[in-house]
């Protein structure tokens, strides 16, 4: 981002001065506020020699602890060793990304040949926003850059910031790309490679030594090292040795998993192949690492795995993009049209070949028709694949309350540990303890109160849930998001292929005849020979692979209904003598010897010469065809009926077009419109532009297809609604078709009304307007009195709910001109139709701004952006995992959604239970140690070992194994660890546990046979003794009973008895503790240093106290769970929810006159009724 004064960066080294006369090597005359620069806050610093040496000395004196601190807090390291300076003089940068995370990055320099940058940047024009080049007055020309998250940022002085290297080619036009078909010279390629770097997505796989160093410097392991040293100094050798061994095993497993994941990701990301590129002196066979933006790549007919993003200039390619999108159906890519429009990979997706995708086959283009060619537009991490890999390597920090509260609670435990330390200092100093023992014992309190196994315990629940999901065919690449699934409050669904079947059945064809439509023809075989049947047969992107047609299921079904056969030219140039030696992409032939309806005429074969592919943003596709002999060129157009009609001559569109379309769409049919135009014979068919082909068309008719709702959809939607989870449909289909499907799957119930939202942008003669109306989507005119009657009667809320439906055009106008109404419409919107992929992403983000936890389920094709933007994205794909979304389901229906939510809730509740258990375990041991310190004794080495490793660790592992309940409860589990029920539960249990331990100690002391311990010794040297034995026995029972008390079952988990392993473990541990208490002294008792108390009545009393402790804690936990503390909230009064969507819900419930039906609202005069 632009750097303000004082926030600069870039330098030349510790001892190398920067010449004051040096000039930046790259300057950019674009206005500063319009330049696309780094999205990060960048501050520049220079090394200061004496500070650096002073820090080295400090690190030596602190045995490296100072360097550890600098690693944890990068800003401190920079401040300690550097001084702030302007960016052009900096050696090191302090970056702060959009999430507030800080990074220290070195500025790199690279010498380049003088004048070589002239090749690296496009030709400049002073009237255009182009990057220009100036040479330094120094003898050397130095490029300054840094690499962050795989992307290279270069210094551009005119912008006053580091910019992504991709900025140098971001404003290429389609014409510019076509002008690069001859390729780059060797000098140009070398210069560009110095700027952009090697074309490789290199996932770093660190050595085990590096990983070990980084892992050991983790705060958790630093704390472990500190604890082990402390225990060793206090002669807890067994315990320290066991923790050391367990830590080593944990580190080894962690290093293995990290390296395994890195290796797998590197194997998936790294793609190096040999490609043929054009140079000024001919073609060369080079490694893909040498590719740079501007290189012209020759694509072989048999295809290849593409190592870069490229614009297809000539020919056609069939591409499998499943690795990026999760969509298993191959996509046809066609050549980029020549135009002055700025090239964008997103808007020209159908002409763009993406890195990592598999080009299954390529057909030649150009004058010779022999080869397909493409120009490289992006390389390395700048590609679409690189962006996705980067999102995995450097994920967005999870904004989840549970994780934030966990850190806050640990800080609270730290404060508690400080209090315990002070108490122990006072108590131990009163017993004449030596200073070294005093310090060791006091610090030991810190290792007790902060559970070292807490991070591992919290991941247990997610690991169990991940394994259960995997067994059900749902794969997860981001386990922390499993807990977030438990808080989902709204789920968006794509329609086609998600809620409805992917395949369609042809219902019939309606041809336009004059001013109206003919009868619905159920079988396209019965259509007259021309031209509707030719449009159905030829207007598609289906291709042959191994003799089998592949492509969109809709188009396959359309061709199948005609009975025509797809053929492709046998010769590599695609020339076909039958069609006038035109270069042919495909030939459609009618059924042999099949007569049409008249019985006298057979349709003629059609050759497809050009394809202008379908895209979600354009909502249409077109083809150019010729008949036998190469004459009679005809263009066909297919797409959304409204879009097709807008490209047709007005007189050719039937007068009843809209009512007819509404009739079929409202019944849930998928409707496509067709049009045609005869082209002049002299038209240059190989170069004619799309805009010329698609204008002034003649409307042909409608293809009506039945899209069946998947049998599982209605049940899943019903389950979600019963659980108070709001379902929303986001589709690219017609709004009436979408509403019908919403009714069919239960999103909109039969008694609920649908209100259509129509927003229009301003025009030359009208203001932007917004209107709400009922009916079939048509704006109706109603007089003012009728509108007032509607408001007074509240027709749309008279005992029935209502849903809003809006299309993409209105959604865009709403966001641009009526943002104050957007929150209220989002609150009631259920159907979003004709939405482009970008609008789907925009919708998800808008819902998140209302504090919804948003899930998104789609087939991965046009939903990638929304799937990644959502809190939980689920891609329905046959692949085990794709980078399109955090979750991938092998099932082809939405039945995975309730499963995912149930597992998320189970994992979240289990994480809560484990957190509470680990906290209570620490508090139990904390109380035990302080009580025993007061009595001048302590737990023994093996006693600690028995509690921590045998009891607590095993219980924590097995208690999280319970699975989710079968149903979805209407109430979602809490995500706050600092809520009143959780804190009250911990407080009450802690008090009861301490009282129980104190009671047992007092009971022991009051016995006639009680023998006081030796007051001349302190700590574990006093073992065995009666005080320690009594506290040990009760605390052992407490560890076990608390695992039962805080293990939650209904309504989010199955009852405890379903967790057989946990149940068996409980019985075994209860048996062990009862045996230790009641049975005669054995070698185990002596190893644990337990005192042999012969009084059986006393022993039974200990067991009874433990049982009473269990009963009271269990009863109180149930009361707290059932809302016993709600009375405290009543005293505080009602608090407004922090979630915006809940506040809006309350507001809308109190506003029965909203939305105002059939009353046009204008911007900006009209203000919002609700809260924006």
Short mmCIF file of C-alpha atoms in Angstrom, two decimals, residues 510-518 645 648-660 674 698-702:
data_model
loop_
_atom_site.label_atom_id
_atom_site.label_comp_id
_atom_site.label_asym_id
_atom_site.label_seq_id
_atom_site.Cartn_x
_atom_site.Cartn_y
_atom_site.Cartn_z
CA UNK A 510 -41.65 -24.33 -28.69
CA UNK A 511 -40.90 -22.63 -31.99
CA UNK A 512 -41.68 -18.98 -32.57
CA UNK A 513 -44.02 -18.42 -35.52
CA UNK A 514 -44.65 -14.79 -36.30
CA UNK A 515 -46.00 -13.01 -33.24
CA UNK A 516 -46.62 -16.10 -31.12
CA UNK A 517 -45.45 -19.58 -30.22
CA UNK A 518 -46.48 -22.84 -31.81
CA UNK A 645 -34.36 -12.00 -26.61
CA UNK A 648 -32.95 -10.27 -31.23
CA UNK A 649 -34.86 -7.97 -33.54
CA UNK A 650 -37.91 -6.79 -31.67
CA UNK A 651 -40.32 -7.93 -34.33
CA UNK A 652 -38.98 -11.50 -34.19
CA UNK A 653 -39.74 -11.96 -30.47
CA UNK A 654 -43.28 -13.30 -29.86
CA UNK A 655 -45.62 -10.93 -28.04
CA UNK A 656 -46.37 -13.59 -25.44
CA UNK A 657 -42.69 -14.26 -24.79
CA UNK A 658 -42.68 -13.14 -21.12
CA UNK A 659 -45.94 -14.86 -20.06
CA UNK A 660 -44.88 -18.09 -21.77
CA UNK A 674 -32.48 -19.89 -29.25
CA UNK A 698 -33.97 -13.63 -35.15
CA UNK A 699 -35.69 -15.37 -32.29
CA UNK A 700 -36.19 -19.09 -32.93
CA UNK A 701 -37.93 -20.51 -29.89
CA UNK A 702 -37.55 -22.15 -26.50
#
